[in-house]
Amino acid sequence: MAFDITIDDLGDLVRGAALLGTGGGGDPAIGHTLVVEALRDRGTITVIDPDELSDDDFVIPTALMGAPSVLVERLPRGSEPVDALRALESHTGHTATATMPIESGGINSTIPLFVAAQLGIPVVDADGMGRAFPELQMETFAVYGVNGSPLAIADEHGHTAIVDTAANNKKMENWARALTIKMGGVGYIAEYGMSGAAVRRTAIPRTLSLALRLGRTIREAREQHRDPVEALSDVLSETLYHHGEVIFTGKIVDVERTTVEGFTRGTARIAGFDDDADCAVDFQNEYLVARIGNRTRVLVPDLITILHLETGEPITAETLRYGQRVRVFAISTPEMMRTPEALETFGPAAFGLTENFVPFEQLAEAVVR
């Protein structure tokens, strides 16, 4: 069912998107600011369910590409994602009837809202990751048969380029990444243009409304003096994600972070409060693997998020700091992201990890035994 997003909804939406974004997807505060400014003129943005699309609708997802840590220092002008969408429309000869996120994440759940407000088109309540991943071929769109290219990319100076690698989505990622680096580490893209029928077949449904619900759950739990994590676990059990729980609680004692080849890479180390246990979370823009001692506890594509101990607010990878008191919260990914073809695209091996994927909830059972 369609619904409207207003300025009053944005705080909850970006909070929930940051939760699903697994530490990546860009700074949620920047996305919040962009959409607030757009809504001052428009008032509301319409979000439509994938089932409300006609087969011949043409949907163009829009997003930011690059290292989130760079974005903190290079704020967008505001026209970039619209420039990218217009460039792709011109190249393909098709006008977008809607836009959509490519992933769930702090800014990348809001970029399509900003575009929709600027152009007066709806946003589809779905995306291609159900979380955030660092590379463009890591989409359920690609896994289930949609080509990412032609892709349009724009910078803050009004420059645009088209990348067309036909069915080779990995090469599209490589070429677009090279352009992003030349743009200073951040670009804005429009890609995976597809029909309404393809959206229904390949996208993870209703992730914007889920982000809104999860963000509201954290806020209301705080207001009611309830544990936000317990409230989140209750809500997730009713969704495609099914299962969420805390795997570690402690204080961040070290963060290694560097920007390499357009990605923010590093490791956060967390010391437990009550014993000698420690937890290490590796990230490449997003959190990829969590290990407690020498035991793997959560592995990509399952979701890892780091929450502020007292408030339950998600902490992105670029804002991790020494001394933060946190809980590491794990969430099971939807089943369409655990198929063999999905794991080939964005499972552990895609990130150079040697472990085979085991669902988070099964790893939890192994620890208990």
Coordinates of C-alpha atoms in Angstrom, one line a residue:
M1 CA 0.0 0.0 0.0
A2 CA 1.3 3.5 -0.9
F3 CA 2.1 5.9 1.9
D4 CA 3.5 9.4 2.2
I5 CA 6.8 10.4 3.8
T6 CA 6.8 13.8 5.6
I7 CA 9.5 15.7 7.4
D8 CA 8.3 14.3 10.7
D9 CA 9.0 10.8 9.5
L10 CA 12.6 11.4 8.4
G11 CA 14.3 11.0 11.8
D12 CA 12.8 7.5 12.2
L13 CA 13.5 6.6 8.6
V14 CA 17.2 7.5 8.6
R15 CA 17.7 5.8 12.0
G16 CA 16.2 2.5 10.7
A17 CA 18.0 2.8 7.4
A18 CA 21.3 3.2 9.3
L19 CA 20.4 0.1 11.3
L20 CA 19.9 -2.0 8.1
G21 CA 22.9 -0.3 6.5
T22 CA 25.3 -2.4 8.6
G23 CA 27.6 0.5 9.2
G24 CA 27.6 1.8 5.6
G25 CA 25.4 3.4 3.1
G26 CA 26.6 6.9 3.9
D27 CA 26.1 9.4 6.7
P28 CA 22.4 9.4 7.6
A29 CA 22.6 13.0 8.8
I30 CA 23.5 14.2 5.3
G31 CA 20.7 12.3 3.8
H32 CA 18.3 13.7 6.4
T33 CA 19.3 17.2 5.6
L34 CA 18.9 16.8 1.8
V35 CA 15.4 15.4 2.1
V36 CA 14.3 18.0 4.7
E37 CA 15.2 20.8 2.3
A38 CA 13.4 19.1 -0.6
L39 CA 10.3 18.5 1.5
R40 CA 10.1 22.2 2.5
D41 CA 9.0 22.8 -1.0
R42 CA 7.1 19.6 -1.8
G43 CA 5.5 18.7 1.6
T44 CA 5.3 14.9 1.1
I45 CA 6.9 12.1 -1.0
T46 CA 4.8 9.1 -2.1
V47 CA 6.2 5.6 -1.5
I48 CA 4.5 2.9 -3.5
D49 CA 4.5 -0.9 -2.9
P50 CA 6.2 -3.0 -5.6
D51 CA 2.9 -4.7 -6.2
E52 CA 1.4 -1.3 -7.3
L53 CA 3.8 -1.1 -10.2
S54 CA 2.6 -2.0 -13.7
D55 CA 4.7 -4.3 -15.7
D56 CA 5.8 -1.6 -18.1
D57 CA 6.7 1.1 -15.5
F58 CA 10.3 2.1 -15.8
V59 CA 12.1 2.4 -12.5
I60 CA 15.6 4.0 -12.2
P61 CA 17.3 3.4 -8.8
T62 CA 19.6 6.3 -7.6
A63 CA 22.4 6.3 -5.1
L64 CA 25.7 7.6 -3.9
M65 CA 28.9 5.7 -4.8
G66 CA 32.2 6.0 -3.0
A67 CA 33.9 6.0 0.4
P68 CA 31.5 7.2 3.1
S69 CA 34.4 8.7 5.0
V70 CA 35.0 11.1 2.1
L71 CA 31.4 12.2 2.1
V72 CA 31.8 13.6 5.6
E73 CA 34.3 16.1 4.2
R74 CA 32.7 16.7 0.7
L75 CA 29.0 17.5 1.1
P76 CA 26.9 17.2 -2.0
R77 CA 25.7 20.3 -3.9
G78 CA 22.2 18.7 -4.2
S79 CA 21.7 18.3 -7.9
E80 CA 24.0 15.4 -8.5
P81 CA 21.6 12.4 -8.3
V82 CA 19.0 14.2 -10.4
D83 CA 21.7 14.9 -13.0
A84 CA 22.6 11.2 -13.1
L85 CA 19.0 10.1 -13.5
R86 CA 18.4 12.7 -16.3
A87 CA 21.6 11.5 -18.0
L88 CA 20.4 7.9 -17.9
E89 CA 17.0 8.9 -19.2
S90 CA 18.6 10.7 -22.1
H91 CA 20.9 7.8 -22.9
T92 CA 18.2 5.1 -22.8
G93 CA 15.3 7.2 -24.3
H94 CA 13.1 6.1 -21.4
T95 CA 11.6 8.4 -18.7
A96 CA 11.5 7.2 -15.2
T97 CA 8.1 6.7 -13.7
A98 CA 9.6 6.0 -10.3
T99 CA 13.0 5.7 -8.5
M100 CA 14.2 3.3 -5.8
P101 CA 17.1 2.7 -3.5
I102 CA 19.8 0.2 -4.5
E103 CA 20.5 -0.6 -0.9
S104 CA 19.4 0.1 2.7
G105 CA 21.7 2.7 4.3
G106 CA 22.0 6.0 5.9
I107 CA 22.2 8.2 2.8
N108 CA 21.3 5.7 0.1
S109 CA 17.9 5.1 1.5
T110 CA 17.3 8.9 1.3
I111 CA 18.9 9.8 -2.1
P112 CA 15.9 8.4 -4.0
L113 CA 13.5 10.3 -1.7
F114 CA 15.4 13.5 -2.6
V115 CA 15.2 12.7 -6.3
A116 CA 11.5 11.9 -6.0
A117 CA 10.8 15.2 -4.2
Q118 CA 12.8 17.1 -6.9
L119 CA 11.0 15.4 -9.8
G120 CA 7.6 14.7 -8.5
I121 CA 7.8 10.9 -9.0
P122 CA 7.2 8.1 -6.4
V123 CA 9.7 6.0 -4.7
V124 CA 9.4 2.2 -4.7
D125 CA 9.3 0.5 -1.3
A126 CA 12.1 -2.0 -2.1
D127 CA 15.8 -2.2 -2.8
G128 CA 18.5 -4.5 -4.2
M129 CA 20.5 -5.4 -1.1
G130 CA 18.2 -5.4 2.0
R131 CA 21.3 -4.0 3.7
A132 CA 24.3 -2.2 2.3
F133 CA 27.2 -3.7 0.3
P134 CA 30.3 -1.9 -1.0
E135 CA 30.1 -2.9 -4.7
L136 CA 27.5 -2.3 -7.4
Q137 CA 27.3 -5.9 -8.7
M138 CA 26.3 -7.0 -5.2
E139 CA 22.6 -6.6 -5.9
T140 CA 19.7 -9.0 -5.9
F141 CA 18.8 -7.2 -9.2
A142 CA 22.0 -8.6 -10.7
V143 CA 21.7 -12.0 -9.0
Y144 CA 18.2 -12.6 -10.6
G145 CA 18.9 -11.3 -14.1
V146 CA 18.9 -7.5 -14.4
N147 CA 21.9 -5.7 -16.0
G148 CA 23.2 -2.8 -14.0
S149 CA 24.4 -0.9 -17.1
P150 CA 24.0 1.5 -18.7
L151 CA 24.9 3.5 -15.6
A152 CA 25.1 7.3 -15.3
I153 CA 27.4 9.0 -12.8
A154 CA 27.5 12.7 -11.9
D155 CA 29.7 14.9 -9.7
E156 CA 29.1 18.2 -7.9
H157 CA 30.4 20.2 -10.9
G158 CA 27.6 19.1 -13.2
H159 CA 29.7 16.6 -15.1
T160 CA 28.1 13.3 -16.1
A161 CA 29.4 10.1 -17.8
I162 CA 27.8 6.9 -19.0
V163 CA 29.2 3.4 -18.3
D164 CA 27.9 0.6 -20.5
T165 CA 29.4 -2.8 -19.9
A166 CA 26.3 -4.8 -21.1
A167 CA 25.8 -7.9 -18.9
N168 CA 29.1 -7.6 -17.1
N169 CA 28.1 -6.0 -13.8
K170 CA 31.5 -6.5 -12.2
K171 CA 33.2 -4.6 -14.9
M172 CA 30.5 -1.9 -14.5
E173 CA 31.5 -1.6 -10.8
N174 CA 35.2 -1.4 -11.7
W175 CA 34.8 1.3 -14.3
A176 CA 32.3 3.3 -12.2
R177 CA 34.7 3.0 -9.2
A178 CA 37.5 4.4 -11.3
L179 CA 35.4 7.4 -12.3
T180 CA 34.4 7.9 -8.7
I181 CA 38.0 8.0 -7.6
K182 CA 38.7 10.5 -10.3
M183 CA 35.8 12.6 -9.0
G184 CA 37.5 12.8 -5.6
G185 CA 36.1 9.6 -4.0
V186 CA 32.3 10.3 -4.3
G187 CA 29.9 10.2 -7.2
Y188 CA 26.2 9.9 -7.6
I189 CA 24.7 7.2 -9.8
A190 CA 21.6 6.0 -11.6
E191 CA 21.7 2.4 -12.7
Y192 CA 19.7 -0.9 -13.0
G193 CA 16.9 0.8 -14.9
M194 CA 14.2 -1.9 -15.1
S195 CA 10.5 -2.6 -15.6
G196 CA 8.0 -2.8 -12.9
A197 CA 7.8 -6.6 -13.5
A198 CA 11.6 -6.9 -13.0
V199 CA 11.3 -4.9 -9.7
R200 CA 8.8 -7.4 -8.4
R201 CA 10.9 -10.3 -9.4
T202 CA 14.3 -9.2 -8.2
A203 CA 14.0 -6.6 -5.4
I204 CA 13.8 -7.1 -1.7
P205 CA 10.3 -5.8 -0.9
R206 CA 9.2 -3.1 1.6
T207 CA 12.6 -2.2 3.1
L208 CA 11.8 1.6 3.3
S209 CA 8.7 0.9 5.3
L210 CA 10.7 -1.5 7.4
A211 CA 13.4 1.1 8.0
L212 CA 10.7 3.5 9.1
R213 CA 9.3 0.9 11.5
L214 CA 12.6 0.0 13.0
G215 CA 13.7 3.6 13.5
R216 CA 10.3 4.3 15.2
T217 CA 10.8 1.2 17.4
I218 CA 14.1 2.4 18.7
R219 CA 12.8 5.9 19.4
E220 CA 9.6 4.7 21.1
A221 CA 11.4 2.2 23.2
R222 CA 13.6 5.0 24.6
E223 CA 10.6 7.2 25.3
Q224 CA 8.9 4.3 27.1
H225 CA 12.1 3.4 29.0
R226 CA 12.3 0.0 27.4
D227 CA 15.3 -1.8 26.0
P228 CA 15.6 -0.8 22.3
V229 CA 17.3 -4.0 21.4
E230 CA 14.5 -6.2 22.9
A231 CA 12.0 -4.1 21.0
L232 CA 14.0 -4.5 17.7
S233 CA 14.1 -8.3 18.1
D234 CA 10.4 -8.4 18.6
V235 CA 9.7 -6.4 15.4
L236 CA 12.2 -8.3 13.3
S237 CA 10.6 -11.6 14.1
E238 CA 7.6 -10.5 12.2
T239 CA 9.5 -9.6 9.0
L240 CA 11.6 -11.2 6.2
Y241 CA 14.6 -10.8 8.5
H242 CA 13.1 -13.1 11.2
H243 CA 15.9 -13.0 13.8
G244 CA 18.0 -10.4 15.6
E245 CA 20.0 -10.5 18.8
V246 CA 22.9 -9.0 20.7
I247 CA 26.1 -11.0 20.3
F248 CA 28.5 -8.8 22.3
T249 CA 28.6 -5.8 24.6
G250 CA 31.6 -3.7 25.5
K251 CA 33.7 -0.7 24.8
I252 CA 35.5 0.2 21.6
V253 CA 39.3 0.1 22.3
D254 CA 40.7 0.5 18.8
V255 CA 39.6 1.4 15.3
E256 CA 41.8 0.9 12.3
R257 CA 40.4 2.8 9.3
T258 CA 41.8 3.7 5.9
T259 CA 40.4 4.8 2.5
V260 CA 41.7 2.5 -0.3
E261 CA 40.6 2.3 -3.9
G262 CA 37.4 4.1 -3.2
F263 CA 36.5 2.1 -0.1
T264 CA 36.7 2.7 3.7
R265 CA 38.3 -0.4 5.1
G266 CA 39.2 -1.3 8.6
T267 CA 38.6 -3.2 11.9
A268 CA 36.9 -2.2 15.1
R269 CA 38.0 -3.9 18.3
I270 CA 35.7 -4.1 21.3
A271 CA 36.6 -5.2 24.8
G272 CA 34.0 -6.9 27.0
F273 CA 33.0 -5.3 30.3
D274 CA 32.9 -8.4 32.5
D275 CA 35.6 -10.7 31.2
D276 CA 38.7 -11.0 29.0
A277 CA 36.6 -11.6 25.8
D278 CA 37.0 -9.3 22.9
C279 CA 35.1 -8.8 19.6
A280 CA 36.6 -7.7 16.3
V281 CA 34.4 -6.4 13.5
D282 CA 35.9 -6.0 10.0
F283 CA 34.4 -3.6 7.5
Q284 CA 34.7 -2.5 3.9
N285 CA 32.3 0.4 4.0
E286 CA 30.0 -2.0 5.7
Y287 CA 30.5 -4.4 8.6
L288 CA 31.3 -7.8 7.1
V289 CA 32.3 -10.3 9.8
A290 CA 32.2 -10.3 13.6
R291 CA 34.5 -12.6 15.6
I292 CA 34.5 -13.2 19.3
G293 CA 37.9 -14.4 20.3
N294 CA 38.8 -16.8 17.5
R295 CA 35.2 -17.8 16.7
T296 CA 33.2 -16.3 13.8
R297 CA 29.8 -15.3 15.1
V298 CA 28.3 -13.4 12.1
L299 CA 29.3 -13.5 8.5
V300 CA 28.2 -11.5 5.4
P301 CA 25.5 -11.4 4.0
D302 CA 23.9 -11.6 7.4
L303 CA 23.7 -8.1 9.0
I304 CA 26.0 -6.7 11.7
T305 CA 25.2 -3.4 13.3
I306 CA 26.8 -1.6 16.2
L307 CA 24.4 0.2 18.5
H308 CA 25.1 2.8 21.2
L309 CA 24.7 1.0 24.5
E310 CA 22.4 3.5 26.2
T311 CA 20.4 4.9 23.2
G312 CA 20.3 2.1 20.7
E313 CA 21.3 4.5 17.9
P314 CA 23.2 2.8 15.1
I315 CA 26.9 3.8 14.7
T316 CA 28.2 3.9 11.2
A317 CA 31.7 2.7 10.4
E318 CA 33.1 6.2 9.8
T319 CA 31.8 7.4 13.2
L320 CA 33.3 4.6 15.3
R321 CA 35.4 6.1 18.0
Y322 CA 37.6 4.9 20.9
G323 CA 35.6 4.7 24.2
Q324 CA 32.1 4.3 22.8
R325 CA 30.1 1.8 24.8
V326 CA 28.3 -0.4 22.4
R327 CA 26.3 -3.5 21.6
V328 CA 27.0 -5.6 18.5
F329 CA 23.6 -6.6 17.1
A330 CA 23.2 -9.3 14.5
I331 CA 20.3 -9.8 12.1
S332 CA 19.5 -12.7 9.8
T333 CA 19.3 -11.7 6.1
P334 CA 16.2 -12.6 3.9
E335 CA 16.2 -16.0 2.3
M336 CA 16.5 -14.7 -1.2
M337 CA 19.9 -13.4 -0.2
R338 CA 21.0 -16.9 1.0
T339 CA 20.5 -18.8 -2.2
P340 CA 23.7 -20.3 -3.9
E341 CA 23.6 -17.7 -6.7
A342 CA 23.2 -14.9 -4.2
L343 CA 26.1 -16.1 -2.0
E344 CA 28.3 -16.4 -5.1
T345 CA 27.7 -12.7 -5.7
F346 CA 27.9 -11.2 -2.1
G347 CA 28.8 -14.1 0.2
P348 CA 32.1 -14.4 2.1
A349 CA 34.3 -15.3 -0.9
A350 CA 33.3 -12.1 -2.6
F351 CA 35.2 -10.2 0.1
G352 CA 38.2 -12.5 0.2
L353 CA 37.0 -14.4 3.3
T354 CA 37.8 -18.1 3.4
E355 CA 34.9 -19.2 5.7
N356 CA 31.8 -20.7 4.2
F357 CA 28.6 -18.9 4.9
V358 CA 26.6 -20.3 7.9
P359 CA 23.4 -18.5 8.9
F360 CA 23.9 -16.4 11.9
E361 CA 21.2 -18.2 13.9
Q362 CA 23.0 -21.5 13.3
L363 CA 26.3 -20.1 14.5
A364 CA 24.5 -18.9 17.6
E365 CA 23.3 -22.4 18.3
A366 CA 26.8 -23.8 17.9
V367 CA 28.1 -21.4 20.5
V368 CA 25.4 -22.4 23.0
R369 CA 26.2 -26.1 22.5

